[in-house]
Coordinates of C-alpha atoms (C1' of nucleotides) in Angstrom, one line a residue:
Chain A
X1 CA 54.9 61.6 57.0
X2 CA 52.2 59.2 56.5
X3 CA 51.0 60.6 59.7
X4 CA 50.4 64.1 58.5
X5 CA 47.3 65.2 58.3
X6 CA 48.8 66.7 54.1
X7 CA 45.3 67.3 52.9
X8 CA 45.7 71.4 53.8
X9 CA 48.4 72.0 51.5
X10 CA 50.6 70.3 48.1
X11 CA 54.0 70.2 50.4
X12 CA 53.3 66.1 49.3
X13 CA 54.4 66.9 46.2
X14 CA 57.2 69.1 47.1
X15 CA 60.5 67.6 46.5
X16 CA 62.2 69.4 48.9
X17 CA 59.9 68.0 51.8
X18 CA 62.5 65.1 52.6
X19 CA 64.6 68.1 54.1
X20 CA 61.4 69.6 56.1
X21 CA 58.6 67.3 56.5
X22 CA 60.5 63.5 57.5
X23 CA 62.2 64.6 60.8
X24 CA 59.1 67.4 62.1
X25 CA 56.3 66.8 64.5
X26 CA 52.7 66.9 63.2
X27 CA 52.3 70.4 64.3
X28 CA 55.8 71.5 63.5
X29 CA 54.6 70.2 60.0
X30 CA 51.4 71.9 60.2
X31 CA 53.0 75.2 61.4
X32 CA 55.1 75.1 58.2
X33 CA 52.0 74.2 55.9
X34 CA 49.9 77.1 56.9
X35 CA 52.9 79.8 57.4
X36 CA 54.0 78.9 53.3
X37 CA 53.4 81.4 50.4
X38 CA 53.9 80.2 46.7
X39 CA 54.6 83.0 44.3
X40 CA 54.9 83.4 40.6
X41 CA 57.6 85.3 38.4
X42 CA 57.7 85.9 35.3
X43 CA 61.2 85.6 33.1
X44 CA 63.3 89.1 34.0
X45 CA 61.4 89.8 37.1
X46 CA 63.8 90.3 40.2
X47 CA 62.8 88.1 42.9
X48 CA 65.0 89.4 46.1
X49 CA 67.0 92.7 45.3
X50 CA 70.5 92.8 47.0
X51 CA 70.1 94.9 50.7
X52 CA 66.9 94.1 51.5
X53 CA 66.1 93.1 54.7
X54 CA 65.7 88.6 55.0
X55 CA 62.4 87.8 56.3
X56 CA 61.6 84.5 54.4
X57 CA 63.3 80.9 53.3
X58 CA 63.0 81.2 49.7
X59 CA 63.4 78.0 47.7
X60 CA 62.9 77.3 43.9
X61 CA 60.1 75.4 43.0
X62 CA 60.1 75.9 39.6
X63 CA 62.0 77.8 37.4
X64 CA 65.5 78.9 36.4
X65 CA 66.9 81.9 37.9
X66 CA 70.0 83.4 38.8
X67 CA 71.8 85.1 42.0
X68 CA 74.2 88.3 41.4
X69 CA 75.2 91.5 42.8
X70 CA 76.4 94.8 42.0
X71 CA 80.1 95.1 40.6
X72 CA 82.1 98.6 40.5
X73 CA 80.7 100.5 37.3
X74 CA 77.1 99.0 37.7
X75 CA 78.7 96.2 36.2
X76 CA 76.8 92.9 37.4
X77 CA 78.8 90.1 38.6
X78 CA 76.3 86.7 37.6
X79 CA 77.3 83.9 41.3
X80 CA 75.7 81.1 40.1
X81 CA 72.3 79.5 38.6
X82 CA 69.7 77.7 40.4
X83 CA 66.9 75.1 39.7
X84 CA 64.0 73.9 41.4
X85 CA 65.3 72.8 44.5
X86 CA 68.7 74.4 45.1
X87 CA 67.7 77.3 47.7
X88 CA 67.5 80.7 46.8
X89 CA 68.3 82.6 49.4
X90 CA 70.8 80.1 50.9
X91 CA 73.7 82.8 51.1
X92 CA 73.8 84.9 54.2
X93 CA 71.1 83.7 55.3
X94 CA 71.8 82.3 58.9
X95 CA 74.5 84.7 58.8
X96 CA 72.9 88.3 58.7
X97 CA 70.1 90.3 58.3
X98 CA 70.0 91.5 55.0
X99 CA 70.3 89.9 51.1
X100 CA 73.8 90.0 49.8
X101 CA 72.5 89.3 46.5
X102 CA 69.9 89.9 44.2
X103 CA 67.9 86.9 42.2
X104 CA 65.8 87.3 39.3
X105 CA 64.0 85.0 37.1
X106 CA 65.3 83.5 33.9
X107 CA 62.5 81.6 33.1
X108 CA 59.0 81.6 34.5
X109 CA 59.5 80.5 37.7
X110 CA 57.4 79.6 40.9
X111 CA 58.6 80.0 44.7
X112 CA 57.8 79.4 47.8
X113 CA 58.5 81.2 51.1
X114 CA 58.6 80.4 54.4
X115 CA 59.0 82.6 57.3
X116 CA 62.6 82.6 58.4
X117 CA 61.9 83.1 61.7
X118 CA 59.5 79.9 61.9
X119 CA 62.4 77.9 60.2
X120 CA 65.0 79.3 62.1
X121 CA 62.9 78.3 65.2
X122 CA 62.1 75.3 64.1
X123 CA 66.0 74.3 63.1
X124 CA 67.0 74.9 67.0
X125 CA 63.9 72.7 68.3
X126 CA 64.7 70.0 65.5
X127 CA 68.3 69.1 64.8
X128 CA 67.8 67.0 62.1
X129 CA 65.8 69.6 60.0
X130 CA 68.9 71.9 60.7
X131 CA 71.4 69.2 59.3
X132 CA 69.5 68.6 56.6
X133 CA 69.6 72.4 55.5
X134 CA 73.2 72.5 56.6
X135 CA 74.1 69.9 54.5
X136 CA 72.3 71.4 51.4
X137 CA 73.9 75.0 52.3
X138 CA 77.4 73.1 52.6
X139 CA 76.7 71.6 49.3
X140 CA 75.7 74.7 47.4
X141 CA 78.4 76.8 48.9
X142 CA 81.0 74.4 48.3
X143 CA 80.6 74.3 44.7
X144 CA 80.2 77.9 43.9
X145 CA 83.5 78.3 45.5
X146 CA 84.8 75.5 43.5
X147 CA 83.4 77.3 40.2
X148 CA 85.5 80.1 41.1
X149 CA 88.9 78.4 41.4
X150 CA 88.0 76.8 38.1
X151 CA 87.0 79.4 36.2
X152 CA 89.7 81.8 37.3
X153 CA 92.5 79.1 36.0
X154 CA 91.2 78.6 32.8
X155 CA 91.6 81.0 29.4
X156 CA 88.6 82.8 27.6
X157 CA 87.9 79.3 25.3
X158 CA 87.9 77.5 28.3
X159 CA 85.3 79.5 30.1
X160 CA 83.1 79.5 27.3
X161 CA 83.6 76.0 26.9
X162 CA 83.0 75.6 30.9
X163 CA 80.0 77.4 30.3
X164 CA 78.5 75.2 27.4
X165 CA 78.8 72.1 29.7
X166 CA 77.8 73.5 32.4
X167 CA 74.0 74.3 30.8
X168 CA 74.5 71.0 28.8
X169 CA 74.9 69.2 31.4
X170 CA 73.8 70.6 34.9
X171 CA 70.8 72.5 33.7
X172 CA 69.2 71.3 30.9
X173 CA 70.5 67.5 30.4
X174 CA 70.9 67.3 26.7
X175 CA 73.4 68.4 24.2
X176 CA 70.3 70.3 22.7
X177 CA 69.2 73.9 24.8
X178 CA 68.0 77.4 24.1
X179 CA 70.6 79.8 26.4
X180 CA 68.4 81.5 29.1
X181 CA 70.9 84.1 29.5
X182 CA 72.0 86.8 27.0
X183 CA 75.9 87.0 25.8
X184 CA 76.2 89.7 28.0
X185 CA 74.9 88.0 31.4
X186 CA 77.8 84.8 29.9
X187 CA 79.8 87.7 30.4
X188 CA 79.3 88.7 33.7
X189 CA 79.2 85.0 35.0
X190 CA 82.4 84.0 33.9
X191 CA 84.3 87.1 34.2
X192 CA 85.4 88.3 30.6
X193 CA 83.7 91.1 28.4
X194 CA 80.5 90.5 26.0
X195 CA 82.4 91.3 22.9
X196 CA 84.8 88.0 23.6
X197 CA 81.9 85.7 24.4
X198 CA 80.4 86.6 21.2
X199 CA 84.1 86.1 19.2
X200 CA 84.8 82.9 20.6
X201 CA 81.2 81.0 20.5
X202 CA 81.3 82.1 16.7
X203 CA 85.0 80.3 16.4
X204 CA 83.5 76.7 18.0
X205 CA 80.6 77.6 15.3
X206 CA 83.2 77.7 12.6
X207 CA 85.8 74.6 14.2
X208 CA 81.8 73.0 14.3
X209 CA 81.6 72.3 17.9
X210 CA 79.0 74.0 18.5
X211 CA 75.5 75.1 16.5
X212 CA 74.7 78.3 17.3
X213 CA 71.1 80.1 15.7
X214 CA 70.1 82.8 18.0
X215 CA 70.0 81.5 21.8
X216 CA 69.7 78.3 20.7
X217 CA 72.8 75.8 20.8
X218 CA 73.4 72.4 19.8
X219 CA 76.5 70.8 21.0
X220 CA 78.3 69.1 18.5
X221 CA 81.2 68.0 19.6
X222 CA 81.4 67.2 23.1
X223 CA 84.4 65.5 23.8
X224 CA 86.6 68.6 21.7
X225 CA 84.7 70.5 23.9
X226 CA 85.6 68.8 27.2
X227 CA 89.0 68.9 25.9
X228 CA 89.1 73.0 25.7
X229 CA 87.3 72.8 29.3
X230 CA 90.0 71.2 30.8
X231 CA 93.2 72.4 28.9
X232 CA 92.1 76.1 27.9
Chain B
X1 CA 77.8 76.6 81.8
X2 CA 78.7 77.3 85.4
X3 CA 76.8 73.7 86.6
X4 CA 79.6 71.7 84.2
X5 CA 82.5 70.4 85.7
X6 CA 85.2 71.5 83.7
X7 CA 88.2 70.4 85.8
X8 CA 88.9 67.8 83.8
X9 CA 89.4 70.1 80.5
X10 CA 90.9 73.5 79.8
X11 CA 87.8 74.3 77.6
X12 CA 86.6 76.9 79.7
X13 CA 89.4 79.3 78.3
X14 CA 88.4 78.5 74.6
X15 CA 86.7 81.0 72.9
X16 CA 85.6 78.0 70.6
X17 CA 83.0 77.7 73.8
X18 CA 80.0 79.6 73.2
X19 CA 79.4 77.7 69.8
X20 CA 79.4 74.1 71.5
X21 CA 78.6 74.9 75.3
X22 CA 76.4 77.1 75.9
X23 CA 73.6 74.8 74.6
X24 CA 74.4 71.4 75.5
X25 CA 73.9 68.8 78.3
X26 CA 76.6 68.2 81.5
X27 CA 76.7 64.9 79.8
X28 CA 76.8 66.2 76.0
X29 CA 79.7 68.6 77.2
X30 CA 82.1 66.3 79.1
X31 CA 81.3 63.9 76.0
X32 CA 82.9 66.6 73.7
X33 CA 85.7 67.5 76.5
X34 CA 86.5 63.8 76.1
X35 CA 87.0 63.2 72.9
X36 CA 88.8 65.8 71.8
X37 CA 92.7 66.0 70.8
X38 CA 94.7 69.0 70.7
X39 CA 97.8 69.2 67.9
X40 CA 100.8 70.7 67.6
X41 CA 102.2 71.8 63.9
X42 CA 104.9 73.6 63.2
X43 CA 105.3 76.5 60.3
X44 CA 105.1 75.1 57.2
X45 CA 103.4 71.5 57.9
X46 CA 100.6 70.0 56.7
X47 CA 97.1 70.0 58.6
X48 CA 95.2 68.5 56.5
X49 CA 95.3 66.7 53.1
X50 CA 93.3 67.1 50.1
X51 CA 91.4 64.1 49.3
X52 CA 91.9 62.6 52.9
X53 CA 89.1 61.1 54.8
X54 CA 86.7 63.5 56.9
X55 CA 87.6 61.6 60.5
X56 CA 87.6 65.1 62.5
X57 CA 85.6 68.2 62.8
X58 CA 89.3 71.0 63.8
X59 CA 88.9 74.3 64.8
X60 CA 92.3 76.9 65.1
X61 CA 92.8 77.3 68.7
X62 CA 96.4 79.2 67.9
X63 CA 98.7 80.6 64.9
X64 CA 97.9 81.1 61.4
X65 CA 96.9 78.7 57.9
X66 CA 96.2 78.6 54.5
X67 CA 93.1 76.6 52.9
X68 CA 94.4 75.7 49.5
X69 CA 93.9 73.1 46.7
X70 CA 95.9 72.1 43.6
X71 CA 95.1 73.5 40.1
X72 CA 95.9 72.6 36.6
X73 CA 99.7 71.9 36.0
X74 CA 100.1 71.2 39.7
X75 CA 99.6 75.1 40.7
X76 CA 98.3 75.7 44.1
X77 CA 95.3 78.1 44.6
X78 CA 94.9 79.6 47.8
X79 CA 91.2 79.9 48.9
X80 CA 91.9 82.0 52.1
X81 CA 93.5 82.1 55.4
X82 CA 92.1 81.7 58.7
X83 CA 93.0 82.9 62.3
X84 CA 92.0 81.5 65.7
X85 CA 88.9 80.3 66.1
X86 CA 87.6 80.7 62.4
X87 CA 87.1 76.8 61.5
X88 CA 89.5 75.3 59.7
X89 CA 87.5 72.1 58.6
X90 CA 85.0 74.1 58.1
X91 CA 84.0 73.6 53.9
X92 CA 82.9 70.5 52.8
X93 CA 82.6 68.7 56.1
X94 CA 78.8 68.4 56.4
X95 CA 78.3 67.7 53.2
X96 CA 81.1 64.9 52.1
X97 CA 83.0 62.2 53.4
X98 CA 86.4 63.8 52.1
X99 CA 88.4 66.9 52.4
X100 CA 88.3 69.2 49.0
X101 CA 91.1 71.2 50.0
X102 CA 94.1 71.4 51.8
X103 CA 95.4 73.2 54.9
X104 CA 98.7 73.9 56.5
X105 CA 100.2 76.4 58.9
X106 CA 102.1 79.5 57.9
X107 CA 102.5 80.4 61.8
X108 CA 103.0 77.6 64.5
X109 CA 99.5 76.3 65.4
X110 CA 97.5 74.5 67.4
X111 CA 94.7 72.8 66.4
X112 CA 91.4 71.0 68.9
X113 CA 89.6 68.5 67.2
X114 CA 86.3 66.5 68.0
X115 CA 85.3 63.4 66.6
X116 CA 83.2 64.6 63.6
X117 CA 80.6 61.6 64.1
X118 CA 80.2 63.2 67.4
X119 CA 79.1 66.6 66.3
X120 CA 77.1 65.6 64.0
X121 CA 75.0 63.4 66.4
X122 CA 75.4 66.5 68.7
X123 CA 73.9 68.8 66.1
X124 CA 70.8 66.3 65.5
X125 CA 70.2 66.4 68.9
X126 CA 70.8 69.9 69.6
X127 CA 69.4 72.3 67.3
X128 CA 71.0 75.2 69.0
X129 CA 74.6 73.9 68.6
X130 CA 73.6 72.9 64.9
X131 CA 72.4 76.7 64.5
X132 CA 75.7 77.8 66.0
X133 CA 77.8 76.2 64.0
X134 CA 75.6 77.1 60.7
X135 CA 75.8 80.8 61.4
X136 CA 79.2 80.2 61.0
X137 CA 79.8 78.1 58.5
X138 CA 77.2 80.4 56.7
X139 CA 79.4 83.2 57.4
X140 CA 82.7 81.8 56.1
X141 CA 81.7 80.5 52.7
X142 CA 79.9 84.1 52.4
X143 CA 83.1 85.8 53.2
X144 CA 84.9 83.5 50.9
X145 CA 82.3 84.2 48.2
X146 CA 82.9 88.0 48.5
X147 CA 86.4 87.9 48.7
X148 CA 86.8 86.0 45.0
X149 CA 84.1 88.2 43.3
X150 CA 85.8 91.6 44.8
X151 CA 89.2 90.4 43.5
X152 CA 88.1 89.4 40.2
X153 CA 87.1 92.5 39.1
X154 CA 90.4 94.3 40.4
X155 CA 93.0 94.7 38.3
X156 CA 96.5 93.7 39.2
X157 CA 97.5 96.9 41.6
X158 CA 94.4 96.5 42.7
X159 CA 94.3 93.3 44.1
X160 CA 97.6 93.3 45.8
X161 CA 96.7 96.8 47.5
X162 CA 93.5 94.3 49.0
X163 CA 96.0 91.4 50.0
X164 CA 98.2 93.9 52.3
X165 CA 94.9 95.7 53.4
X166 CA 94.0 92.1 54.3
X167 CA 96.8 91.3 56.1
X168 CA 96.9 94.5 57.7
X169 CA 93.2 95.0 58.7
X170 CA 92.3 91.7 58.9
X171 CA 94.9 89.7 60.4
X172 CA 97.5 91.8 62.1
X173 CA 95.9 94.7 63.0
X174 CA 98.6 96.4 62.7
X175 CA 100.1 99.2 59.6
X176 CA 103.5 97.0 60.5
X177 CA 103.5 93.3 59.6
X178 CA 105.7 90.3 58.6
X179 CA 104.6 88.8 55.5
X180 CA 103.4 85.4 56.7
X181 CA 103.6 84.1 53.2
X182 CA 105.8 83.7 50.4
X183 CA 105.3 86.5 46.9
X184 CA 104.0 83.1 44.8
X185 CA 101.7 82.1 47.6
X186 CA 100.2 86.0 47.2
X187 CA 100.2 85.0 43.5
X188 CA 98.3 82.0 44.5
X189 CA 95.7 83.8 46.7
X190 CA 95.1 86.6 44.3
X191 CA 95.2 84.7 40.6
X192 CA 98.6 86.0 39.2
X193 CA 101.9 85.5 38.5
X194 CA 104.6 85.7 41.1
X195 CA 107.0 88.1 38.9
X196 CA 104.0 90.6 39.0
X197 CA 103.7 90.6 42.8
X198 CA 107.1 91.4 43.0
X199 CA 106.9 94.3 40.2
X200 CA 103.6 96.1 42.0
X201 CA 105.3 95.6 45.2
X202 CA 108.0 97.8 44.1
X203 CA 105.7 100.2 42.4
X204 CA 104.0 100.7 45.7
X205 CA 107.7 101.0 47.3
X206 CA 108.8 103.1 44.8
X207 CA 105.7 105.5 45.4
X208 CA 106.3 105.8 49.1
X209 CA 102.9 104.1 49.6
X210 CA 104.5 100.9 51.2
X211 CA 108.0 100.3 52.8
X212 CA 109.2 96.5 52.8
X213 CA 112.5 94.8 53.8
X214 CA 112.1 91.0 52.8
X215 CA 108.8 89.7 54.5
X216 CA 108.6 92.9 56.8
X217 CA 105.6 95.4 55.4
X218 CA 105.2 98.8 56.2
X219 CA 101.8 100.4 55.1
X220 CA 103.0 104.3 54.9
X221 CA 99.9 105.6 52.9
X222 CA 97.2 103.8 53.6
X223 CA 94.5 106.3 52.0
X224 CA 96.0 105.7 49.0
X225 CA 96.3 101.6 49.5
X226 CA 92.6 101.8 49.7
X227 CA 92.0 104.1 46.9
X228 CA 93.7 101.6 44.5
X229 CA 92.0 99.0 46.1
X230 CA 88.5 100.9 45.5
X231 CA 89.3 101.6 41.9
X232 CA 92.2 99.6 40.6
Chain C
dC1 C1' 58.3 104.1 12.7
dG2 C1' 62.1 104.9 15.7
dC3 C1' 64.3 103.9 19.9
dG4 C1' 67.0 101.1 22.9
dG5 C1' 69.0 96.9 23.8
dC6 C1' 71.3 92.8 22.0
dT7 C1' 74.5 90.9 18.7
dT8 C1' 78.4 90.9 15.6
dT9 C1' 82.9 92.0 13.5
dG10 C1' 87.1 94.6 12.9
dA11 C1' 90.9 97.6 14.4
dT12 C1' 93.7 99.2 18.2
dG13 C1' 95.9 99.4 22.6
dT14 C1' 96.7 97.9 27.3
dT15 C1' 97.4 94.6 30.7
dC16 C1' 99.4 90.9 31.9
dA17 C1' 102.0 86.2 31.4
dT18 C1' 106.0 84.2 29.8
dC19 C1' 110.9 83.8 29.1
dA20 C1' 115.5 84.7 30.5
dA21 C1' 119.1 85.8 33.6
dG22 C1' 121.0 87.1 37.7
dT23 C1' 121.3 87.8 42.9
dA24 C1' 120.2 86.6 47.4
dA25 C1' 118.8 83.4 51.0
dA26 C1' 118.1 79.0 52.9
dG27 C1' 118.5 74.3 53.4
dT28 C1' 121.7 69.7 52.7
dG29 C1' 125.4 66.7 53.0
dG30 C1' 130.2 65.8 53.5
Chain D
dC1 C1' 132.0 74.9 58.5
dC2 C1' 132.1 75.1 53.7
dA3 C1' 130.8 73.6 49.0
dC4 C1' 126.5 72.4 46.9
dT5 C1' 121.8 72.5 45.6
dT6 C1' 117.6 74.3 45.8
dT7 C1' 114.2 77.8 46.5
dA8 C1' 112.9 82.6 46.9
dC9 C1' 113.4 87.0 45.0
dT10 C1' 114.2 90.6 41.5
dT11 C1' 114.4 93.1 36.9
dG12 C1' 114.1 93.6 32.0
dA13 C1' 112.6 92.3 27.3
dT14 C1' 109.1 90.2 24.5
dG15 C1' 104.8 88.6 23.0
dA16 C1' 100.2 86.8 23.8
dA17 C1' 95.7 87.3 25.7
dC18 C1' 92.4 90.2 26.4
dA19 C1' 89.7 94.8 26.9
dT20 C1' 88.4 98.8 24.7
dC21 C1' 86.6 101.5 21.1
dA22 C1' 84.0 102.0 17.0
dA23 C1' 80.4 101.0 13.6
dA24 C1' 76.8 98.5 11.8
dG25 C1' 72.9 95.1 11.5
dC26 C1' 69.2 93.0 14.0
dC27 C1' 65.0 92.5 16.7
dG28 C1' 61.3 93.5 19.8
dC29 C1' 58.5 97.0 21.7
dG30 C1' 56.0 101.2 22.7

DNA sequence: CGCGGCTTTGATGTTCATCAAGTAAAGTGG
DNA sequence: CCACTTTACTTGATGAACATCAAAGCCGCG
């Protein structure tokens, strides 16, 4: 990469140019530079909507959003969260034409595009850049399907306490966070109505494992709360 | 394809083919023709092993198996079922070093594999193979994906009318079928317990919508299968 | 200010798992 | 081949887990 001429674009910072930039030619490289779009949203703005037709690599720069689709009743089923640097629109992508699901922005969030076309292209020139994606695509699959199988053994508690952890620990690295979501979007995520997310984050409030003010939530009591993950 | 010698391999007849062949070297395909094994199980045996070492990249040439893992209190959940020519090795294998599931056969089966070092240095070299084998991939974890978050919002009638709709449309083509699996493994696939497959399947019975005689499945009403499908 | 969406709690009812008990089928060893 | 064990299947009764319904407080926003 030392070779590349980076002074055209910021891809030098990017973290997610290991998967791109180490295995391209200079004007593979360059291609990419000049064919990339970087776009704000703001928190609650919908970034692809579910159907529409897939005409660029989207992947997080910045941000927090989340990927889900439309359940029977208008009732949204959440998939799974993503942060800078898990892909976007990794689902169906190299597999049809069209979105299966919609993303939207939790948090103010920055993304960039590339054309899928040029990527696609540029995966069957360059084997490398297409294992590198494969692996990420593996990676991110994998563990939404393994989400599912856990979720769907556990009871309500242990959702929630799933849930807890999994911001704690996979999104925001302390025991300390403001939930981006609302009780309702908990909900939809892990499969179980509003009404019992509410009931049962109130109970850990009053067995104190958790502080709850508003959004904000302050894990108390980890290991209890490991314990309900696994066994509820 | 027509310039490789292929005497030396009945790998002309695979419909496997077009994913590895139509893009590669004479020397890249008799490579693959070389290394690969074919396998024998019989109904019932294990294919592969939860935990075990990625050594192989298998595809389903013939017959019928279940991708599964264990759960809490040493319940199996099913994950799906794959016919010829779906991957069987498919999750997990580009981006770990070990299997996160199981799989065994429910039909006789045979099974081709290829060294998985090999494809993988195939798919560096060859983006069009690497593609190939993405769109696929890409595919079945989306099909996977759908399949869990379609069930979980069915209720119980619901999901069993999808399993025999599955079977039917998906697998046997057919309004007649054998049930190639046991009532708990359906309980397994579909997140219930066994004593309520057997109750809804006896519902359905009792309605005229299905006939069954042990394993043996008759879909009599299959408007009606798919309206509880749609709305249970 | 008032409207709509989010949150909270309680009361009620339904869906579903669990427990129990029995029959049938299938494999096992003498 | 027959007793034996185990596994699959079936049905009913019971209770627990969970959804639904209802009502009220809260907060941000036009």
């Amino acid at each position: 990469m030392i070779a590349h001429n980076i002074s055209e674009c910021n891809c030098k910072e990017c973290a997610l140019r290991p998967l791109f930039f180490n295995h391209t030619t200079k004007e593979q490289y360059s291609n990419l530079c000049n064919s990339k779009t970087e776009k704000q949203y703001r928190s609650g703005e919908i970034i692809i909507n579910e159907g529409e037709e897939i005409k660029d690599f989207l992947y997080l720069k910045d941000g927090l959003v989340k990927l889900f689709r439309k359940g029977k009743d208008n009732n949204d089923q959440i998939i799974t969260f993503a942060c800078p640097f898990d892909f976007v629109s990794l689902l169906s992508i190299f597999s049809d034409t069209k979105f299966r699901y919609s993303v939207s922005a939790l948090h103010d969030s920055t993304v960039c595009m590339l054309d899928i076309e040029m990527v696609r292209s540029l995966c069957r020139k360059n084997g490398e850049v297409a294992m590198e994606i494969m692996e990420k695509m593996s990676n991110i699959s994998d563990e939404i399907i393994n989400q599912f199988l856990n979720i769907r053994q556990k009871h309500l508690r242990g959702r929630i306490a799933f849930v807890l952890l999994y911001f704690s620990e996979k999104i925001f690295k302390s025991n300390s966070f403001d939930l981006p979501v609302s009780r309702r979007e908990i909900a939809e995520y892990i499969g179980m109505t509003t009404e019992n997310v509410i009931r049962i984050l109130s109970e850990f409030r009053k067995d104190s494992i958790i502080g709850i003010s508003g959004k904000s939530i302050n894990i108390k009591d980890e290991k209890r709360l490991k314990v309900i993950c696994d066994l509820g």
